[in-house]
């Protein structure tokens, strides 16, 4: 069956899917696969399939923000994906988790609008524990840089408006950093009965003035993205055993 938005056929989608915001990152991930094929590039959704150490997987970009990303997660699941891993970037709340660090998200604060329209207030957005553990072990085994696991915050806003995002409160409550799609991934996975996890590379500090200082295009961030891609692919292999 053809998925109307991703423009992929369900016959082509395997049980494992690695997802990321940026279509270019999807292409980089696909470059690590054997027998790789590009299935579609529809809107912001670019999908490849291939194998990694013998395990079949799809790689799809989901764009920026929860509503569009949820379309991607839903269609991948409808097409047959049973384990979804997000490989993303995030802003850090902590000086000891600087740019270049990796964080495995064990749960996400639902400050987004999308999941409020999917599930009631109080419903948690949590990673599958096996997926999170496989990601954490794989990231640690790569052996470079800071690797942490913990709660992340999913926002809809990237650049501040007149309202202020209460970053200090999330930080005081123990959140490690902020990004824009993990809560959607965890809630959609929960509703559809599949497993999901996420790893993010920190690309700066989220409570800095983003407009003036945000620069995700540094070598430090690129190295961390490379490590998290390798960690995610190793995690897929572990989980498939
Ligand atoms: O690097 P990706 O996967 O896109 O993730 C983060 O980067 C984007 C913001 O620049 C948002 O999508 C956020 O979640
Ligand atoms: O959403 C995001 C992603 C990366 N860095 C941030 O500060 N925010």
XYZ file of N, CA, C and O in Angstrom, residues 13-189:
708
model
N 8.923 -1.206 3.581
C 9.336 -0.673 4.893
C 9.584 -1.821 5.872
O 8.676 -2.588 6.187
N 10.818 -1.927 6.381
C 11.144 -3.000 7.324
C 10.720 -2.637 8.756
O 10.133 -1.574 8.992
N 11.037 -3.522 9.710
C 10.595 -3.300 11.104
C 11.354 -2.178 11.802
O 10.856 -1.579 12.740
N 12.581 -1.918 11.356
C 13.397 -0.890 12.028
C 13.427 0.378 11.190
O 13.582 0.308 9.963
N 13.279 1.515 11.868
C 13.356 2.803 11.168
C 14.166 3.777 12.010
O 13.946 3.908 13.214
N 15.121 4.423 11.358
C 15.877 5.514 11.987
C 15.345 6.802 11.379
O 15.249 6.914 10.147
N 14.951 7.741 12.234
C 14.360 8.990 11.749
C 15.179 10.178 12.241
O 15.808 10.122 13.300
N 15.164 11.249 11.447
C 15.923 12.450 11.815
C 15.242 13.643 11.163
O 14.490 13.482 10.201
N 15.521 14.850 11.671
C 14.854 16.017 11.123
C 15.277 16.342 9.697
O 14.445 16.629 8.834
N 16.563 16.291 9.457
C 17.158 16.876 8.262
C 17.280 15.844 7.136
O 17.925 14.807 7.309
N 16.686 16.129 5.953
C 16.843 15.196 4.829
C 18.307 14.912 4.481
O 18.643 13.816 4.053
N 19.184 15.904 4.698
C 20.619 15.667 4.412
C 21.199 14.658 5.386
O 22.060 13.857 5.042
N 20.740 14.716 6.645
C 21.232 13.733 7.626
C 20.741 12.330 7.253
O 21.467 11.350 7.426
N 19.514 12.258 6.715
C 19.013 10.945 6.278
C 19.933 10.376 5.199
O 20.242 9.178 5.184
N 20.381 11.240 4.307
C 21.282 10.777 3.239
C 22.618 10.311 3.829
O 23.168 9.288 3.423
N 23.129 11.046 4.829
C 24.393 10.648 5.476
C 24.226 9.274 6.139
O 25.080 8.394 6.005
N 23.111 9.092 6.835
C 22.872 7.792 7.506
C 22.789 6.686 6.450
O 23.382 5.609 6.604
N 22.087 6.979 5.371
C 21.918 5.948 4.327
C 23.262 5.550 3.734
O 23.428 4.419 3.275
N 24.214 6.476 3.765
C 25.549 6.193 3.234
C 26.275 5.123 4.017
O 27.287 4.586 3.557
N 25.799 4.799 5.210
C 26.430 3.759 6.040
C 25.780 2.394 5.826
O 26.170 1.412 6.443
N 24.745 2.365 4.975
C 24.004 1.107 4.770
C 24.509 0.372 3.529
O 25.042 0.979 2.603
N 24.290 -0.943 3.503
C 24.540 -1.746 2.300
C 23.230 -1.865 1.526
O 22.143 -1.765 2.109
N 23.360 -2.151 0.247
C 22.198 -2.382 -0.633
C 21.172 -1.260 -0.499
O 19.959 -1.506 -0.419
N 21.665 -0.019 -0.431
C 20.773 1.105 -0.138
C 19.976 1.521 -1.384
O 20.480 1.449 -2.506
N 18.715 1.896 -1.124
C 17.830 2.391 -2.184
C 17.095 3.605 -1.665
O 16.606 3.580 -0.522
N 16.986 4.659 -2.462
C 16.134 5.785 -2.077
C 14.720 5.464 -2.535
O 14.486 5.196 -3.718
N 13.766 5.492 -1.594
C 12.379 5.153 -1.958
C 11.598 6.376 -2.400
O 10.769 6.290 -3.309
N 11.812 7.500 -1.743
C 11.017 8.691 -2.076
C 11.626 9.922 -1.418
O 12.322 9.818 -0.399
N 11.367 11.081 -2.036
C 11.699 12.370 -1.415
C 10.472 13.241 -1.649
O 10.296 13.853 -2.687
N 9.568 13.210 -0.653
C 8.268 13.838 -0.778
C 8.147 14.892 0.325
O 8.276 14.562 1.498
N 7.911 16.157 -0.032
C 7.983 17.249 0.948
C 9.331 17.165 1.671
O 10.359 17.021 1.040
N 9.286 17.228 3.038
C 10.535 17.144 3.816
C 10.927 15.711 4.150
O 11.888 15.475 4.867
N 10.154 14.755 3.630
C 10.317 13.352 4.022
C 11.130 12.599 2.978
O 10.613 12.261 1.900
N 12.377 12.315 3.295
C 13.236 11.573 2.377
C 13.475 10.188 2.970
O 13.919 10.078 4.127
N 13.168 9.155 2.222
C 13.241 7.796 2.768
C 14.192 6.919 1.959
O 14.115 6.870 0.725
N 15.072 6.247 2.707
C 15.979 5.249 2.134
C 15.713 3.917 2.837
O 15.281 3.897 4.002
N 16.037 2.824 2.179
C 16.103 1.522 2.859
C 17.430 0.881 2.508
O 18.018 1.153 1.456
N 17.891 0.035 3.418
C 19.142 -0.679 3.202
C 19.350 -1.644 4.343
O 18.417 -1.902 5.130
N 20.562 -2.171 4.442
C 20.854 -3.069 5.567
C 22.093 -2.571 6.288
O 22.989 -1.954 5.682
N 22.128 -2.822 7.592
C 23.310 -2.502 8.394
C 23.667 -3.761 9.173
O 22.851 -4.252 9.957
N 24.848 -4.256 8.924
C 25.283 -5.533 9.516
C 24.175 -6.582 9.408
O 23.840 -7.276 10.362
N 23.570 -6.633 8.260
C 22.575 -7.667 7.964
C 21.157 -7.339 8.394
O 20.227 -8.080 8.060
N 20.966 -6.239 9.116
C 19.612 -5.877 9.578
C 19.004 -4.856 8.610
O 19.619 -3.829 8.314
N 17.789 -5.148 8.152
C 17.106 -4.217 7.235
C 16.560 -3.029 8.009
O 15.953 -3.226 9.079
N 16.746 -1.837 7.483
C 16.137 -0.674 8.130
C 15.794 0.401 7.112
O 16.363 0.439 6.016
N 14.844 1.251 7.537
C 14.498 2.438 6.767
C 15.109 3.645 7.453
O 15.289 3.646 8.677
N 15.429 4.649 6.679
C 15.895 5.932 7.221
C 14.999 6.996 6.595
O 14.901 7.074 5.366
N 14.335 7.792 7.435
C 13.423 8.820 6.906
C 13.629 10.137 7.641
O 13.737 10.156 8.876
N 13.650 11.226 6.897
C 13.688 12.548 7.542
C 12.254 12.987 7.846
O 11.333 12.695 7.080
N 12.090 13.667 8.996
C 10.738 14.068 9.415
C 10.549 15.569 9.488
O 9.476 16.043 9.857
N 11.593 16.366 9.158
C 11.439 17.816 9.210
C 11.468 18.357 10.628
O 11.770 17.641 11.584
N 11.136 19.642 10.750
C 11.195 20.341 12.041
C 9.791 20.496 12.616
O 8.906 21.028 11.955
N 9.609 20.021 13.850
C 8.352 20.246 14.558
C 7.463 19.024 14.618
O 7.441 18.182 13.713
N 6.715 18.940 15.719
C 5.965 17.720 16.025
C 4.843 17.376 15.042
O 4.704 16.195 14.685
N 4.016 18.320 14.577
C 2.909 17.894 13.703
C 3.397 17.212 12.435
O 2.903 16.137 12.066
N 4.372 17.814 11.769
C 4.892 17.202 10.543
C 5.618 15.899 10.834
O 5.516 14.933 10.068
N 6.352 15.866 11.941
C 7.090 14.646 12.293
C 6.124 13.506 12.608
O 6.373 12.348 12.244
N 5.007 13.835 13.256
C 4.040 12.784 13.622
C 3.452 12.127 12.373
O 3.158 10.934 12.369
N 3.295 12.900 11.303
C 2.822 12.328 10.025
C 3.808 11.251 9.575
O 3.429 10.151 9.159
N 5.086 11.572 9.679
C 6.132 10.617 9.284
C 6.078 9.365 10.173
O 6.092 8.237 9.664
N 5.989 9.573 11.491
C 5.984 8.413 12.408
C 4.760 7.529 12.132
O 4.854 6.314 12.060
N 3.599 8.179 11.962
C 2.358 7.423 11.712
C 2.465 6.597 10.430
O 2.112 5.411 10.420
N 2.937 7.228 9.373
C 2.967 6.480 8.099
C 4.010 5.367 8.142
O 3.776 4.284 7.582
N 5.150 5.604 8.789
C 6.143 4.513 8.905
C 5.537 3.333 9.670
O 5.729 2.176 9.299
N 4.796 3.641 10.734
C 4.188 2.566 11.541
C 3.093 1.862 10.725
O 3.028 0.634 10.693
N 2.265 2.633 10.050
C 1.233 2.011 9.186
C 1.870 1.128 8.124
O 1.302 0.112 7.717
N 3.052 1.519 7.679
C 3.736 0.748 6.625
C 4.450 -0.477 7.185
O 4.938 -1.296 6.421
N 4.564 -0.584 8.523
C 5.147 -1.804 9.095
C 6.304 -1.612 10.052
O 6.817 -2.597 10.602
N 6.749 -0.368 10.296
C 7.853 -0.166 11.249
C 7.386 -0.503 12.661
O 6.274 -0.117 13.066
N 8.241 -1.207 13.390
C 7.880 -1.622 14.763
C 8.820 -1.018 15.804
O 8.538 -1.046 17.000
N 9.973 -0.544 15.361
C 10.927 0.114 16.258
C 11.435 1.359 15.554
O 11.971 1.265 14.448
N 11.234 2.529 16.194
C 11.656 3.795 15.591
C 12.676 4.463 16.494
O 12.456 4.560 17.710
N 13.765 4.908 15.908
C 14.812 5.597 16.675
C 15.063 6.960 16.050
O 15.382 7.046 14.851
N 14.903 8.013 16.875
C 15.191 9.362 16.363
C 16.647 9.725 16.659
O 17.131 9.520 17.782
N 17.304 10.254 15.636
C 18.694 10.712 15.735
C 18.645 12.218 15.484
O 18.514 12.644 14.332
N 18.694 13.004 16.564
C 18.428 14.431 16.416
C 19.492 15.319 17.013
O 20.575 14.867 17.403
N 19.171 16.615 17.067
C 20.003 17.575 17.790
C 19.131 18.254 18.840
O 17.899 18.255 18.734
N 19.775 18.796 19.863
C 19.042 19.443 20.953
C 19.916 20.520 21.567
O 21.140 20.527 21.399
N 19.271 21.427 22.293
C 19.987 22.447 23.054
C 20.098 21.993 24.497
O 19.144 21.483 25.072
N 21.265 22.188 25.074
C 21.524 21.700 26.436
C 21.114 22.723 27.494
O 21.181 23.926 27.269
N 20.736 22.206 28.667
C 20.475 23.060 29.827
C 21.655 23.087 30.804
O 21.569 23.751 31.823
N 22.697 22.327 30.559
C 23.712 22.134 31.606
C 25.132 22.346 31.079
O 25.490 21.803 30.029
N 25.920 23.073 31.866
C 27.300 23.374 31.462
C 28.128 22.101 31.310
O 29.056 22.069 30.495
N 27.786 21.058 32.067
C 28.574 19.815 31.948
C 28.021 18.896 30.848
O 28.454 17.746 30.728
N 27.064 19.391 30.055
C 26.613 18.674 28.855
C 26.757 19.664 27.684
O 25.768 20.156 27.133
N 27.988 19.977 27.308
C 28.197 21.032 26.302
C 27.925 20.541 24.888
O 27.667 19.350 24.658
N 28.018 21.452 23.947
C 27.896 21.085 22.521
C 28.857 19.932 22.240
O 30.000 19.933 22.704
N 28.368 18.942 21.514
C 29.178 17.755 21.218
C 28.830 16.571 22.102
O 29.252 15.448 21.830
N 28.061 16.809 23.173
C 27.637 15.706 24.049
C 26.469 14.960 23.410
O 25.722 15.519 22.601
N 26.301 13.701 23.827
C 25.146 12.909 23.387
C 24.228 12.658 24.570
O 24.688 12.378 25.683
N 22.919 12.750 24.319
C 21.928 12.462 25.356
C 20.891 11.483 24.805
O 20.323 11.713 23.730
N 20.675 10.400 25.549
C 19.595 9.471 25.227
C 18.372 9.932 26.014
O 18.440 10.087 27.244
N 17.280 10.182 25.294
C 16.060 10.682 25.943
C 15.248 9.512 26.499
O 14.707 8.713 25.740
N 15.162 9.438 27.823
C 14.376 8.363 28.450
C 12.895 8.736 28.504
O 12.033 7.863 28.620
N 12.621 10.028 28.463
C 11.238 10.519 28.477
C 11.268 11.976 28.024
O 12.302 12.631 28.109
N 10.114 12.455 27.540
C 10.069 13.838 27.060
C 8.921 14.588 27.732
O 7.819 14.051 27.882
N 9.214 15.825 28.127
C 8.170 16.707 28.648
C 7.306 17.149 27.472
O 7.828 17.617 26.459
N 5.984 16.987 27.617
C 5.056 17.291 26.513
C 4.621 18.748 26.559
O 3.516 19.049 26.977
N 5.538 19.637 26.110
C 5.100 21.037 26.053
C 4.646 21.402 24.637
O 4.377 22.566 24.362
N 4.584 20.415 23.776
C 4.143 20.650 22.392
C 2.617 20.721 22.336
O 1.927 20.288 23.263
N 2.101 21.222 21.221
C 0.648 21.279 21.042
C 0.077 19.988 20.468
O -1.052 19.608 20.768
N 0.861 19.318 19.641
C 0.365 18.132 18.910
C -0.127 17.032 19.845
O -1.234 16.520 19.680
N 0.702 16.665 20.836
C 0.319 15.499 21.647
C -0.897 15.793 22.525
O -1.620 14.881 22.902
N -1.156 17.085 22.798
C -2.381 17.445 23.535
C -3.620 17.099 22.738
O -4.703 16.933 23.283
N -3.466 17.041 21.420
C -4.608 16.683 20.567
C -4.653 15.181 20.289
O -5.541 14.719 19.567
N -3.689 14.436 20.841
C -3.675 12.981 20.641
C -4.065 12.211 21.900
O -4.726 11.174 21.814
N -3.593 12.687 23.056
C -3.812 11.960 24.315
C -4.159 12.957 25.426
O -3.842 14.141 25.305
N -4.781 12.477 26.507
C -5.151 13.401 27.583
C -3.934 13.951 28.332
O -2.857 13.358 28.290
N -4.151 15.058 29.044
C -3.116 15.617 29.922
C -2.656 14.535 30.888
O -3.486 13.753 31.377
N -1.397 14.525 31.199
C -0.875 13.563 32.179
C -0.380 12.281 31.556
O 0.349 11.514 32.188
N -0.771 12.032 30.302
C -0.268 10.822 29.630
C 1.229 11.028 29.380
O 1.630 12.054 28.838
N 2.069 10.052 29.760
C 3.519 10.287 29.636
C 4.034 10.056 28.224
O 3.435 9.307 27.452
N 5.149 10.691 27.929
C 5.876 10.442 26.669
C 7.184 9.775 27.073
O 8.114 10.446 27.531
N 7.224 8.458 26.964
C 8.398 7.715 27.451
C 8.996 6.841 26.355
O 8.282 6.301 25.512
N 10.318 6.673 26.455
C 11.028 5.782 25.533
C 10.751 4.340 25.914
O 10.465 4.033 27.080
N 10.863 3.442 24.966
C 10.897 2.026 25.281
C 12.222 1.773 26.009
O 13.288 2.199 25.551
N 12.163 1.067 27.142
C 13.369 0.931 27.973
C 14.468 0.138 27.259
O 15.651 0.459 27.389
N 14.089 -0.867 26.466
C 15.126 -1.649 25.753
C 15.805 -0.801 24.678
O 17.017 -0.891 24.477
N 15.013 0.000 23.997
C 15.591 0.852 22.949
C 16.516 1.889 23.589
O 17.644 2.120 23.125
N 16.059 2.505 24.688
C 16.883 3.524 25.349
C 18.185 2.909 25.852
O 19.260 3.504 25.719
N 18.111 1.724 26.428
C 19.311 1.081 26.973
C 20.278 0.708 25.845
O 21.488 0.897 25.971
N 19.731 0.204 24.743
C 20.598 -0.154 23.604
C 21.299 1.098 23.065
O 22.490 1.067 22.735
N 20.575 2.209 23.004
C 21.188 3.459 22.525
C 22.276 3.936 23.484
O 23.363 4.358 23.066
N 21.987 3.863 24.777
C 22.934 4.355 25.791
C 24.209 3.506 25.779
O 25.322 4.041 25.739
N 24.041 2.188 25.785
C 25.223 1.296 25.758
C 26.041 1.525 24.496
O 27.272 1.560 24.546
N 25.365 1.674 23.376
C 26.078 1.871 22.103
C 26.823 3.206 22.119
O 27.968 3.286 21.676
N 26.172 4.242 22.625
C 26.823 5.563 22.674
C 28.039 5.522 23.601
O 29.101 6.069 23.273
N 27.917 4.854 24.747
C 29.052 4.747 25.673
C 30.199 3.976 25.034
O 31.369 4.322 25.221
N 29.855 2.946 24.271
C 30.898 2.087 23.698
C 31.708 2.815 22.635
O 32.824 2.418 22.313
N 31.160 3.899 22.097
C 31.906 4.669 21.090
C 33.059 5.419 21.772
O 34.094 5.663 21.162
N 32.878 5.718 23.072
C 34.013 6.089 23.915
C 34.552 7.495 23.798
O 35.632 7.772 24.274
N 33.825 8.412 23.160
C 34.322 9.792 23.093
C 33.230 10.734 23.567
O 32.058 10.528 23.257
N 33.621 11.779 24.289
C 32.671 12.829 24.661
C 31.730 12.410 25.778
O 31.705 11.276 26.223
N 30.935 13.385 26.202
C 29.966 13.172 27.282
C 28.778 12.393 26.721
O 28.268 12.718 25.637
N 28.340 11.364 27.460
C 27.122 10.624 27.105
C 26.245 10.577 28.349
O 26.694 10.155 29.411
N 25.017 11.039 28.214
C 24.095 11.031 29.365
C 22.748 10.471 28.926
O 22.439 10.405 27.744
N 21.955 10.047 29.921
C 20.565 9.692 29.597
C 19.652 10.401 30.584
O 20.049 10.629 31.741
N 18.455 10.757 30.151
C 17.534 11.451 31.044
C 16.410 12.110 30.274
O 16.177 11.826 29.094
N 15.722 12.997 30.986
C 14.512 13.629 30.440
C 14.881 14.800 29.521
O 15.754 15.607 29.852
N 14.202 14.860 28.390
C 14.349 16.006 27.496
C 12.995 16.716 27.391
O 11.959 16.149 27.752
N 13.035 17.926 26.889
C 11.815 18.724 26.730
C 11.515 18.856 25.238
O 12.420 19.135 24.452
N 10.254 18.629 24.860
C 9.844 18.855 23.460
C 9.003 20.123 23.382
O 7.939 20.221 24.003
N 9.517 21.090 22.642
C 8.849 22.384 22.450
C 8.326 22.499 21.023
O 8.787 21.785 20.143
N 7.409 23.436 20.812
C 7.048 23.825 19.453
C 7.841 25.045 19.006
O 8.046 25.258 17.810
N 8.259 25.860 19.972
C 8.897 27.124 19.632
C 10.409 26.929 19.516
O 10.999 26.187 20.295
N 10.985 27.561 18.509
C 12.451 27.555 18.397
C 12.991 28.940 18.742
O 13.763 29.095 19.673
N 12.548 29.965 18.014
C 12.950 31.335 18.343
C 11.889 31.943 19.263
O 10.683 31.835 18.980
N 12.325 32.579 20.345
C 11.385 33.148 21.307
C 10.490 34.204 20.683
O 10.926 34.976 19.820
N 9.232 34.234 21.171
C 8.326 35.329 20.825
C 8.283 36.292 21.993
O 9.306 36.554 22.637
N 7.080 36.795 22.303
C 6.972 37.685 23.454
C 6.784 36.901 24.746
O 7.128 37.365 25.833
N 6.229 35.698 24.634
C 6.140 34.823 25.804
C 7.505 34.171 26.009
O 8.208 33.884 25.041
N 7.850 33.918 27.267
C 9.137 33.283 27.542
C 8.924 31.807 27.853
O 8.068 31.447 28.666
N 9.696 30.944 27.221
C 9.668 29.515 27.552
C 10.342 29.345 28.913
O 11.435 29.885 29.127
N 9.706 28.622 29.855
C 10.284 28.528 31.213
C 11.438 27.521 31.305
O 11.390 26.547 32.047
N 12.501 27.797 30.524
C 13.636 26.870 30.506
C 14.197 26.632 31.909
O 14.586 25.520 32.240
N 14.260 27.710 32.728
C 14.868 27.564 34.063
C 14.107 26.562 34.925
O 14.699 25.835 35.719
N 12.773 26.516 34.751
C 11.965 25.565 35.540
C 12.220 24.136 35.082
O 12.357 23.222 35.895
N 12.262 23.920 33.780
C 12.535 22.560 33.279
C 13.924 22.108 33.724
O 14.129 20.957 34.110
N 14.859 23.048 33.669
C 16.230 22.744 34.085
C 16.263 22.398 35.581
O 16.858 21.391 35.982
N 15.581 23.215 36.383
C 15.559 22.970 37.841
C 14.906 21.633 38.161
O 15.252 20.968 39.146
N 13.956 21.216 37.312
C 13.266 19.943 37.542
C 14.083 18.752 37.040
O 13.685 17.601 37.228
N 15.223 19.031 36.400
C 16.114 17.936 36.031
C 16.187 17.594 34.558
O 16.874 16.646 34.182
N 15.473 18.341 33.715
C 15.569 18.054 32.276
C 16.979 18.382 31.776
O 17.637 19.290 32.294
N 17.420 17.606 30.788
C 18.793 17.783 30.299
C 18.883 18.763 29.129
O 19.916 19.414 28.962
N 17.821 18.841 28.335
C 17.890 19.730 27.183
C 16.576 19.737 26.434
O 15.602 19.108 26.856
N 16.583 20.416 25.300
C 15.327 20.689 24.603
C 15.473 20.469 23.101
O 16.494 20.800 22.503
N 14.433 19.877 22.530
C 14.351 19.705 21.072
C 12.875 19.784 20.679
O 12.073 20.296 21.445
N 12.492 19.269 19.509
C 11.147 19.595 19.012
C 10.271 18.427 18.539
O 9.177 18.670 18.027
N 10.701 17.177 18.693
C 9.869 16.064 18.155
C 9.773 14.810 19.016
O 8.982 13.910 18.696
N 10.583 14.694 20.062
C 10.641 13.386 20.762
C 9.309 13.045 21.438
O 8.857 11.891 21.389
N 8.647 14.012 22.044
C 7.365 13.696 22.705
C 6.367 13.147 21.686
O 5.631 12.195 21.972
N 6.363 13.744 20.498
C 5.452 13.245 19.449
C 5.787 11.807 19.104
O 4.901 10.952 18.973
N 7.074 11.514 18.973
C 7.494 10.147 18.640
C 7.039 9.167 19.725
O 6.460 8.109 19.415
N 7.278 9.527 20.986
C 6.949 8.585 22.069
C 5.437 8.393 22.221
O 4.977 7.284 22.498
N 4.680 9.461 22.024
C 3.220 9.334 22.163
C 2.638 8.554 20.980
O 1.815 7.645 21.165
N 3.057 8.873 19.778
C 2.547 8.126 18.611
C 2.917 6.646 18.752
O 2.088 5.755 18.506
N 4.151 6.361 19.186
C 4.575 4.962 19.361
C 3.694 4.270 20.401
O 3.278 3.116 20.215
